[in-house]
Coordinates of C-alpha atoms in Angstrom, one line a residue:
Chain C
X1 CA 7.9 4.1 -19.4
X2 CA 4.4 2.3 -19.8
X3 CA 1.7 3.9 -18.3
X4 CA -2.1 4.5 -19.2
X5 CA -1.9 8.2 -20.0
X6 CA -2.2 10.3 -23.1
X7 CA -0.3 13.7 -22.5
X8 CA 1.9 13.5 -19.4
X9 CA 0.8 17.2 -19.1
X10 CA -2.6 16.1 -19.1
X11 CA -2.4 13.3 -16.5
X12 CA -3.6 15.2 -13.5
X13 CA -6.6 17.2 -15.2
X14 CA -7.9 13.8 -16.9
X15 CA -7.5 12.0 -13.6
X16 CA -9.8 14.4 -12.1
X17 CA -12.4 14.0 -14.8
X18 CA -12.2 10.4 -13.9
X19 CA -12.6 11.1 -10.3
X20 CA -15.7 13.7 -10.7
X21 CA -17.5 11.2 -13.0
X22 CA -17.2 8.2 -10.6
X23 CA -18.2 10.5 -7.3
X24 CA -20.5 12.9 -8.6
X25 CA -22.8 12.3 -5.4
X26 CA -19.8 13.2 -3.2
X27 CA -18.1 16.0 -4.9
X28 CA -17.2 18.3 -7.8
X29 CA -14.1 19.6 -9.4
X30 CA -12.9 22.8 -10.7
X31 CA -10.1 22.7 -13.3
X32 CA -8.7 26.3 -13.2
X33 CA -7.3 26.6 -10.9
X34 CA -7.8 22.9 -10.1
X35 CA -9.3 21.9 -6.8
X36 CA -11.8 19.2 -5.4
X37 CA -14.7 20.2 -3.3
X38 CA -17.2 18.5 -1.5
X39 CA -20.7 18.7 -3.4
X40 CA -22.6 20.3 -0.6
X41 CA -20.0 23.2 -0.2
X42 CA -19.8 25.5 1.4
X43 CA -19.3 23.9 5.0
X44 CA -21.8 24.5 7.8
X45 CA -19.1 24.0 10.1
X46 CA -15.2 24.5 10.0
X47 CA -13.9 23.6 6.4
X48 CA -10.9 21.2 6.5
X49 CA -8.9 21.5 3.8
X50 CA -5.7 19.6 2.4
X51 CA -3.8 19.3 -0.7
X52 CA -0.3 18.6 -2.2
X53 CA 1.4 17.1 -5.2
X54 CA -0.8 14.5 -7.3
X55 CA 0.6 11.0 -7.5
X56 CA -0.3 9.9 -3.9
X57 CA -4.0 9.0 -4.6
X58 CA -6.4 8.4 -3.0
X59 CA -4.5 11.3 -0.9
X60 CA -6.2 14.1 -1.0
X61 CA -8.8 14.2 -3.6
X62 CA -10.2 10.6 -2.6
X63 CA -11.1 12.0 1.2
X64 CA -13.2 14.7 0.0
X65 CA -16.8 14.0 1.6
X66 CA -19.1 13.7 4.6
X67 CA -16.8 13.4 7.5
X68 CA -13.5 14.2 6.1
X69 CA -12.2 16.8 3.8
X70 CA -14.3 19.8 2.6
X71 CA -11.8 20.4 -0.5
X72 CA -8.4 19.3 -1.6
X73 CA -6.3 20.9 -4.0
X74 CA -3.9 18.7 -6.4
X75 CA -0.7 20.0 -7.7
X76 CA 1.2 18.4 -10.6
X77 CA 2.4 15.2 -10.0
X78 CA 5.0 15.4 -6.8
X79 CA 4.4 19.0 -6.8
X80 CA 2.8 21.0 -4.4
X81 CA -0.3 23.0 -5.8
X82 CA 0.3 26.8 -6.1
X83 CA -1.4 29.6 -3.9
X84 CA -4.3 30.5 -6.1
X85 CA -5.6 27.0 -6.1
X86 CA -5.5 26.7 -2.4
X87 CA -7.2 29.9 -2.2
X88 CA -9.6 29.1 -4.8
X89 CA -10.5 26.1 -2.6
X90 CA -10.7 28.1 0.7
X91 CA -13.2 30.2 -1.0
X92 CA -15.5 27.7 -2.4
X93 CA -15.5 25.6 0.9
X94 CA -15.4 27.9 3.7
X95 CA -18.5 28.9 5.5
X96 CA -19.0 30.8 8.6
X97 CA -16.7 28.9 11.1
X98 CA -13.5 29.2 9.2
X99 CA -11.0 26.9 7.6
X100 CA -8.1 24.7 9.0
X101 CA -5.5 23.6 6.2
X102 CA -3.8 20.5 6.9
X103 CA -0.4 20.9 5.4
X104 CA 2.3 18.0 5.0
X105 CA 6.0 19.4 6.2
X106 CA 7.6 19.5 2.6
X107 CA 9.0 22.9 2.0
X108 CA 6.8 23.5 -1.1
X109 CA 3.8 22.8 0.6
X110 CA 4.4 24.8 3.7
X111 CA 5.5 27.8 1.2
X112 CA 2.3 27.6 -1.1
X113 CA -0.1 27.1 1.6
X114 CA 1.3 29.7 3.7
X115 CA 1.0 32.1 0.7
X116 CA -2.7 31.0 0.0
X117 CA -3.7 31.5 3.7
X118 CA -2.3 34.9 3.7
X119 CA -4.2 35.8 0.8
X120 CA -7.4 34.2 2.2
X121 CA -6.9 36.3 5.5
X122 CA -6.8 39.2 3.5
X123 CA -9.9 38.4 2.0
X124 CA -11.5 38.4 5.6
X125 CA -11.5 34.5 6.1
X126 CA -10.7 33.0 9.3
X127 CA -8.2 30.2 8.1
X128 CA -5.3 28.5 10.3
X129 CA -2.8 26.0 9.3
X130 CA -1.5 23.1 10.8
X131 CA 2.0 21.4 9.6
X132 CA 2.0 17.5 10.1
X133 CA 5.8 16.5 10.5
X134 CA 5.2 12.5 11.4
X135 CA 8.0 11.1 9.6
X136 CA 10.8 9.4 12.0
X137 CA 13.2 8.7 9.4
X138 CA 14.2 12.4 8.9
X139 CA 15.8 14.4 11.9
X140 CA 14.0 17.1 13.5
X141 CA 16.5 20.2 13.8
X142 CA 16.3 23.8 13.2
X143 CA 19.0 23.5 10.6
X144 CA 16.8 21.2 8.5
X145 CA 13.7 21.5 6.7
X146 CA 12.3 19.1 9.4
X147 CA 10.7 15.9 9.6
X148 CA 8.2 15.2 6.4
X149 CA 4.5 14.8 6.8
X150 CA 3.5 11.2 5.5
X151 CA 1.2 8.4 6.6
X152 CA -0.3 10.3 10.0
X153 CA -1.7 12.7 7.2
X154 CA -4.4 10.3 6.5
X155 CA -5.4 9.8 10.1
X156 CA -5.0 13.4 10.8
X157 CA -7.7 14.5 8.0
X158 CA -10.2 11.7 9.2
X159 CA -10.1 12.8 12.5
X160 CA -10.1 16.7 12.1
X161 CA -13.0 16.1 9.5
X162 CA -14.8 14.1 12.2
X163 CA -14.5 17.0 14.7
X164 CA -15.6 19.5 12.3
X165 CA -18.5 17.2 11.4
X166 CA -19.5 17.3 15.0
X167 CA -19.7 20.9 15.1
X168 CA -16.4 21.8 16.9
X169 CA -15.4 25.6 16.5
X170 CA -12.2 26.3 14.4
X171 CA -10.4 26.6 17.7
X172 CA -11.3 23.1 18.8
X173 CA -10.5 21.7 15.6
X174 CA -7.3 23.1 15.5
X175 CA -6.7 21.7 18.8
X176 CA -7.5 18.3 18.1
X177 CA -5.7 18.4 15.0
X178 CA -2.5 19.5 17.1
X179 CA -3.3 16.5 19.4
X180 CA -3.0 14.0 16.5
X181 CA 0.0 15.5 15.2
X182 CA 1.9 15.2 18.7
X183 CA 0.8 11.4 18.9
X184 CA 1.5 9.8 15.3
X185 CA 4.4 8.5 14.0
X186 CA 5.6 6.9 10.8
X187 CA 8.2 5.1 8.7
X188 CA 8.5 4.3 5.1
X189 CA 10.5 1.9 3.0
X190 CA 10.9 1.5 -0.7
X191 CA 11.7 -1.8 -2.5
X192 CA 11.5 0.2 -6.3
X193 CA 11.3 3.7 -7.5
X194 CA 8.1 5.1 -9.0
X195 CA 8.5 6.8 -12.5
X196 CA 6.9 10.5 -12.7
X197 CA 5.0 10.8 -16.0
X198 CA 6.5 13.9 -17.0
X199 CA 10.1 12.7 -16.1
X200 CA 9.9 9.3 -17.9
X201 CA 12.5 7.4 -15.9
X202 CA 12.7 6.2 -12.3
X203 CA 12.8 8.8 -9.9
X204 CA 16.0 6.9 -8.3
X205 CA 18.4 3.9 -8.7
X206 CA 17.8 1.1 -6.3
X207 CA 19.7 -2.4 -6.8
X208 CA 17.7 -5.6 -6.9
X209 CA 18.6 -6.6 -3.3
X210 CA 18.4 -3.0 -1.9
X211 CA 15.6 -1.2 0.1
X212 CA 15.6 2.3 0.9
X213 CA 15.0 2.7 4.9
X214 CA 13.0 5.9 5.6
X215 CA 11.7 7.0 2.4
X216 CA 8.9 10.0 2.1
X217 CA 5.9 9.8 -0.2
X218 CA 8.0 10.8 -3.2
X219 CA 10.2 7.8 -2.7
X220 CA 12.9 10.3 -1.9
X221 CA 15.4 8.7 0.6
X222 CA 15.9 9.5 4.2
X223 CA 17.9 7.4 6.5
X224 CA 20.0 4.6 4.8
X225 CA 20.1 2.1 2.2
X226 CA 20.0 -1.5 3.5
X227 CA 20.2 -5.3 1.8
X228 CA 16.8 -6.6 1.5
X229 CA 15.6 -8.7 4.3
X230 CA 12.7 -11.3 5.4
X231 CA 9.3 -9.4 6.3
X232 CA 9.9 -10.3 10.0
X233 CA 13.2 -8.3 10.3
X234 CA 12.1 -5.7 8.0
X235 CA 9.1 -5.0 9.9
X236 CA 10.4 -4.9 13.2
X237 CA 13.2 -2.5 11.9
X238 CA 10.4 -0.4 10.8
X239 CA 8.1 -0.8 14.3
X240 CA 11.6 -0.2 16.5
X241 CA 12.1 3.1 14.7
X242 CA 8.3 4.3 15.0
X243 CA 8.0 3.1 18.6
X244 CA 11.3 4.1 19.9
X245 CA 10.1 7.7 18.6
X246 CA 7.4 9.0 20.7
X247 CA 7.9 6.6 22.4
X248 CA 5.1 4.3 22.5
X249 CA 4.8 2.0 25.6
X250 CA 3.2 -0.9 27.4
X251 CA -0.4 -0.5 27.7
X252 CA -0.7 2.1 25.1
X253 CA -3.9 1.9 22.9
X254 CA -3.2 2.9 19.2
X255 CA -4.6 2.9 15.6
X256 CA -2.1 0.7 13.3
X257 CA -2.1 2.2 9.9
X258 CA -0.3 -0.1 7.4
X259 CA 0.2 1.4 4.1
X260 CA 0.9 0.3 0.3
X261 CA 3.1 3.0 -1.5
X262 CA 1.1 1.9 -4.5
X263 CA 2.8 -1.0 -6.1
X264 CA 3.0 -3.5 -3.2
X265 CA 0.0 -5.9 -3.0
X266 CA -2.4 -6.3 -0.5
X267 CA -0.8 -10.1 -0.1
X268 CA 2.6 -8.4 1.0
X269 CA 0.7 -5.6 3.0
X270 CA -1.7 -8.1 4.9
X271 CA 1.5 -10.2 5.8
X272 CA 3.4 -7.2 7.1
X273 CA 0.4 -6.0 9.1
X274 CA 0.1 -9.5 10.7
X275 CA 3.5 -9.6 11.6
X276 CA 3.4 -5.8 13.0
X277 CA 0.1 -6.6 15.2
X278 CA 2.2 -9.6 16.7
X279 CA 5.3 -7.5 17.4
X280 CA 3.1 -4.6 18.9
X281 CA 1.5 -7.2 21.2
X282 CA 4.4 -8.5 22.5
X283 CA 5.5 -5.2 23.5
X284 CA 2.2 -5.1 25.5
X285 CA 0.7 -2.1 22.8
X286 CA -2.9 -2.7 22.3
X287 CA -4.2 -2.4 18.5
X288 CA -7.7 -1.5 18.8
X289 CA -8.0 0.3 15.5
X290 CA -6.5 -0.8 12.1
X291 CA -6.4 0.7 8.3
X292 CA -4.6 -1.5 5.8
X293 CA -4.7 -0.7 2.3
X294 CA -3.0 2.0 -0.4
X295 CA -4.1 5.5 1.1
X296 CA -1.1 7.6 0.6
X297 CA 1.0 6.0 -1.9
X298 CA 3.7 7.3 -4.4
X299 CA 2.7 6.3 -7.7
X300 CA 3.6 2.9 -8.8
X301 CA 6.2 2.6 -5.9
X302 CA 6.7 -0.8 -4.4
X303 CA 7.0 -0.4 -0.4
X304 CA 4.8 0.3 2.7
X305 CA 4.6 2.6 5.5
X306 CA 3.7 2.0 8.9
X307 CA 1.9 4.6 11.0
X308 CA 1.1 4.3 14.9
X309 CA -1.5 6.9 16.4
X310 CA -1.7 6.8 20.5
X311 CA -5.3 7.0 21.1
X312 CA -7.8 8.3 23.6
X313 CA -11.0 8.1 24.0
X314 CA -11.7 11.3 22.0
X315 CA -9.4 10.2 19.1
X316 CA -10.9 6.7 18.8
X317 CA -14.5 8.0 19.0
X318 CA -13.6 10.5 16.1
X319 CA -11.9 7.9 14.1
X320 CA -15.2 5.8 14.4
X321 CA -17.4 8.6 13.3
X322 CA -19.1 8.1 9.8
X323 CA -17.4 8.9 6.7
X324 CA -18.5 8.8 3.2
X325 CA -15.5 9.4 0.5
X326 CA -14.4 7.8 -2.3
X327 CA -11.5 5.9 -0.6
X328 CA -12.9 5.7 3.0
X329 CA -16.3 4.5 3.9
X330 CA -18.0 3.4 6.8
X331 CA -20.9 3.9 9.5
X332 CA -23.4 5.8 7.2
Chain Z
X1 CA 24.1 53.2 -19.2
X2 CA 20.4 52.0 -18.5
X3 CA 17.9 49.7 -19.9
X4 CA 14.1 50.2 -21.5
X5 CA 11.3 48.1 -20.3
X6 CA 11.7 46.5 -23.6
X7 CA 15.3 45.3 -22.9
X8 CA 14.1 43.8 -19.9
X9 CA 11.4 41.8 -21.6
X10 CA 14.2 40.6 -23.8
X11 CA 16.3 39.6 -20.8
X12 CA 13.1 37.4 -19.5
X13 CA 12.5 35.8 -23.0
X14 CA 15.9 34.8 -23.0
X15 CA 15.9 33.5 -19.6
X16 CA 12.6 31.4 -20.5
X17 CA 14.7 30.3 -23.6
X18 CA 17.9 29.3 -21.3
X19 CA 15.3 27.0 -18.9
X20 CA 13.6 25.4 -21.8
X21 CA 17.3 24.5 -23.0
X22 CA 18.3 23.2 -19.6
X23 CA 15.0 21.3 -18.5
X24 CA 16.7 18.1 -18.8
X25 CA 19.7 19.2 -16.9
X26 CA 17.7 20.6 -14.0
X27 CA 15.6 17.6 -13.5
X28 CA 18.7 15.2 -13.7
X29 CA 20.2 17.4 -10.9
X30 CA 17.1 17.4 -8.9
X31 CA 16.7 13.4 -9.3
X32 CA 19.4 12.2 -6.5
X33 CA 18.5 14.9 -3.9
X34 CA 15.0 15.8 -4.5
X35 CA 11.9 14.5 -6.5
X36 CA 13.2 14.9 -10.0
X37 CA 10.8 17.8 -11.2
X38 CA 13.0 21.0 -11.0
X39 CA 13.5 21.4 -14.9
X40 CA 10.0 20.7 -15.3
X41 CA 8.3 23.2 -12.9
X42 CA 10.9 26.0 -14.2
X43 CA 10.0 25.5 -17.8
X44 CA 6.2 25.1 -17.0
X45 CA 6.3 28.6 -15.4
X46 CA 8.7 30.3 -17.8
X47 CA 6.5 28.5 -20.8
X48 CA 3.5 30.5 -19.0
X49 CA 5.5 33.8 -18.7
X50 CA 6.0 33.6 -22.5
X51 CA 2.8 33.6 -23.2
X52 CA 1.5 36.1 -20.7
X53 CA 4.2 38.8 -22.3
X54 CA 2.5 37.8 -25.6
X55 CA -0.9 39.4 -24.6
X56 CA 0.4 41.9 -21.8
X57 CA 3.0 45.0 -22.4
X58 CA 4.0 46.3 -19.1
X59 CA 5.9 49.6 -20.0
X60 CA 8.2 49.5 -16.8
X61 CA 10.8 47.0 -15.7
X62 CA 8.7 46.7 -12.5
X63 CA 5.7 45.8 -14.6
X64 CA 7.5 43.1 -16.3
X65 CA 9.1 41.7 -13.2
X66 CA 5.7 41.4 -11.8
X67 CA 4.4 39.6 -14.4
X68 CA 7.3 36.9 -14.0
X69 CA 6.6 36.8 -10.3
X70 CA 2.9 36.4 -10.4
X71 CA 3.0 33.7 -13.3
X72 CA 5.9 31.5 -11.6
X73 CA 3.8 31.8 -8.2
X74 CA 0.5 30.5 -10.1
X75 CA 2.4 28.0 -12.2
X76 CA 5.5 26.5 -10.7
X77 CA 4.2 25.1 -7.6
X78 CA 6.8 23.0 -5.6
X79 CA 9.4 25.1 -3.3
X80 CA 10.8 26.9 -6.9
X81 CA 7.5 28.7 -7.4
X82 CA 7.0 30.8 -4.2
X83 CA 10.6 31.3 -3.9
X84 CA 10.9 32.5 -7.6
X85 CA 8.2 34.3 -7.3
X86 CA 9.0 36.1 -4.3
X87 CA 12.3 36.9 -5.6
X88 CA 10.9 38.8 -8.8
X89 CA 8.0 40.4 -6.6
X90 CA 10.4 42.0 -4.3
X91 CA 12.7 43.0 -7.1
X92 CA 9.6 44.4 -8.9
X93 CA 8.5 46.2 -5.8
X94 CA 11.9 47.9 -5.2
X95 CA 12.0 49.3 -8.7
X96 CA 8.9 51.7 -8.4
X97 CA 7.5 53.2 -11.3
X98 CA 10.7 54.0 -13.0
X99 CA 10.8 53.6 -16.7
X100 CA 14.2 52.5 -17.0
X101 CA 16.5 50.4 -15.1
X102 CA 19.9 51.9 -13.9
X103 CA 22.8 50.1 -12.2
X104 CA 21.7 51.6 -8.7
X105 CA 18.2 50.0 -9.6
X106 CA 19.9 46.9 -10.5
X107 CA 21.5 46.3 -7.2
X108 CA 18.7 47.2 -5.4
X109 CA 16.3 44.7 -7.4
X110 CA 18.9 42.0 -7.0
X111 CA 19.0 42.6 -3.4
X112 CA 15.5 42.8 -2.9
X113 CA 15.0 39.6 -4.5
X114 CA 17.7 37.9 -2.3
X115 CA 16.2 39.1 0.9
X116 CA 12.6 38.0 -0.2
X117 CA 14.1 34.5 -1.2
X118 CA 16.0 34.3 2.4
X119 CA 12.5 35.5 4.2
X120 CA 10.4 33.0 2.5
X121 CA 12.6 29.8 2.4
X122 CA 14.3 30.7 5.7
X123 CA 17.8 29.5 4.2
X124 CA 21.3 31.1 4.5
X125 CA 24.6 31.0 2.6
X126 CA 25.9 27.4 3.2
X127 CA 22.6 25.4 3.3
X128 CA 23.0 24.2 -0.2
X129 CA 20.3 26.3 -1.8
X130 CA 19.6 29.0 -4.4
X131 CA 20.9 31.7 -1.9
X132 CA 24.3 30.1 -2.3
X133 CA 24.2 31.5 -6.0
X134 CA 22.1 34.6 -5.4
X135 CA 23.9 36.1 -2.4
X136 CA 27.4 36.3 -4.0
X137 CA 26.0 37.5 -7.3
X138 CA 24.3 40.4 -5.5
X139 CA 27.7 41.2 -3.8
X140 CA 29.1 41.1 -7.2
X141 CA 26.6 43.1 -9.1
X142 CA 27.2 45.7 -6.3
X143 CA 31.1 45.8 -6.5
X144 CA 30.7 46.3 -10.4
X145 CA 28.4 49.1 -10.2
X146 CA 30.6 51.8 -11.9
X147 CA 31.0 49.4 -14.8
X148 CA 27.2 49.5 -15.9
X149 CA 24.7 47.1 -16.4
X150 CA 26.0 44.9 -18.9
X151 CA 29.1 44.2 -16.9
X152 CA 27.5 44.1 -13.6
X153 CA 25.1 41.2 -14.7
X154 CA 28.3 39.4 -16.1
X155 CA 30.2 39.8 -12.7
X156 CA 26.6 38.3 -11.0
X157 CA 26.5 35.4 -13.3
X158 CA 30.1 34.5 -12.8
X159 CA 29.8 34.7 -9.1
X160 CA 26.4 32.6 -9.2
X161 CA 28.0 29.9 -11.2
X162 CA 30.7 29.8 -8.6
X163 CA 28.2 29.8 -5.9
X164 CA 26.2 27.2 -7.1
X165 CA 29.5 25.1 -7.7
X166 CA 30.2 25.8 -4.1
X167 CA 27.0 23.5 -3.1
X168 CA 28.6 20.2 -4.1
X169 CA 30.6 19.8 -1.2
X170 CA 28.0 20.9 1.2
X171 CA 25.4 19.0 3.3
X172 CA 22.1 20.6 2.2
X173 CA 20.0 21.8 5.4
X174 CA 17.0 23.2 3.4
X175 CA 14.5 21.7 0.9
X176 CA 14.3 18.3 0.1
X177 CA 17.9 17.5 -0.4
X178 CA 18.3 18.1 3.6
X179 CA 16.6 14.5 4.2
X180 CA 19.5 12.9 2.7
X181 CA 22.1 14.6 5.5
X182 CA 25.5 13.5 4.8
X183 CA 24.3 11.8 1.5
X184 CA 23.8 15.3 0.0
X185 CA 27.5 15.9 -0.2
X186 CA 28.6 15.7 -3.8
X187 CA 25.7 17.2 -5.4
X188 CA 25.0 20.1 -7.1
X189 CA 21.9 22.2 -5.9
X190 CA 19.4 22.4 -8.6
X191 CA 17.9 25.6 -7.4
X192 CA 21.6 27.1 -7.2
X193 CA 21.8 26.1 -10.7
X194 CA 18.8 27.5 -12.2
X195 CA 19.6 30.7 -10.3
X196 CA 23.0 30.5 -12.2
X197 CA 21.2 30.0 -15.4
X198 CA 19.0 32.7 -15.1
X199 CA 21.6 35.3 -14.4
X200 CA 24.0 34.1 -17.5
X201 CA 20.9 34.6 -19.5
X202 CA 19.9 38.0 -18.3
X203 CA 23.9 39.1 -18.7
X204 CA 23.7 37.4 -22.1
X205 CA 21.0 39.5 -23.3
X206 CA 22.4 42.7 -21.7
X207 CA 25.7 42.3 -23.7

């Protein structure tokens, strides 16, 4: 394993020190327990808080700032944060209008955030949670852990943050968040495995000509292993899975989010995005908003994910609202 | 036969030692079906438990189990932290302020722990999780109630081993392995394995 690290056990802490140094105008970092919080905390409106394992940067700490998250709680690499960290972030960022926790549907995240929400409620804070489960690769059934929260999380955090910024009540921010969750769908593929620093070897074995179709954000499998194929065919396969699921239909206006899992360069990412735009146009689906880049990653894993969010006027205007965070910045 | 708080502390130290020695094995079990960190997370938690025990000395079995619970909850993360944390917390609560742990108390504590895991994780026997190891272990400890704590724990550890092995042919229905569907068949569940290891450590410490 070659990585730019010192001690695997110190990776998250040392990375947070760099984040704090680079963006001291936007945020500050606490270390024990660890969380990232806006420099101007507590929030005047509803505090929008998220978190999860580290290794998905810029998710979530990179989205702390004006118009998006009020606090983010990083866990160890690929491991959800503990309840005391989440509770500390809630306490530090929540003002008089309560807090909305954005939780990805992973067992660990759900259990730890659930516990933290109970602790915060016991302190008298008005805390609600929404669980995002946009991954179409996983069967949604009461007999499984259910669909995972993946790329849609980025869009949800932006839109919920914008709703808070315009002064919405906790009820209203929660309602917007639930609307996004109802209308967003994603799928991911992996071309190679990531290496978790404290493990030191790749998380899974993938042959040179194999692709894992339907990965989660840790590179964990979801659907099937297929032979590598040209980008046209792969993007069509991915889009079909997403479009058929909601389903998205001709005439829909959508946001298309083409995401690198960390190791796929922009050359390939834009290539895939271009194909996706063309294929959506062929279906009569109008792409009116875009996001392209590495925003929810899986360490250095090669691969991409595609996320579609059906837009209405409200969601489009919340997406367009100014945002100023380390990783997303526009209009301000 | 019953045991003192100091015996419980000894068992917890033995458990930490077993987790440290099986750290790589647990992570390897997690690799094909999860995200390859179960051994790492458990070891981080139990290393912190040892550090806490060096600075605090609860005088009741419940007090010691509560230290394990709160430390695991705050240090492990993932799914294992809240699940094991809840198990130890419920076990601690079930024991009240008793200064000694007897056969009856052991069964009560194990059962409370199991119920806590089931309530938090919403998993049942057959879902390929730690419940598959813990549930038969509770039954075995109950059945061996007349034979004393050491025999009960030995029986529980045997049952947990067998229960963990029973996850191999199962389709995982909870946790990260559930995303694999049919492809989760043929894998020993890492949580079931760590449960069996913990019970074996307790049994060996009680001998």
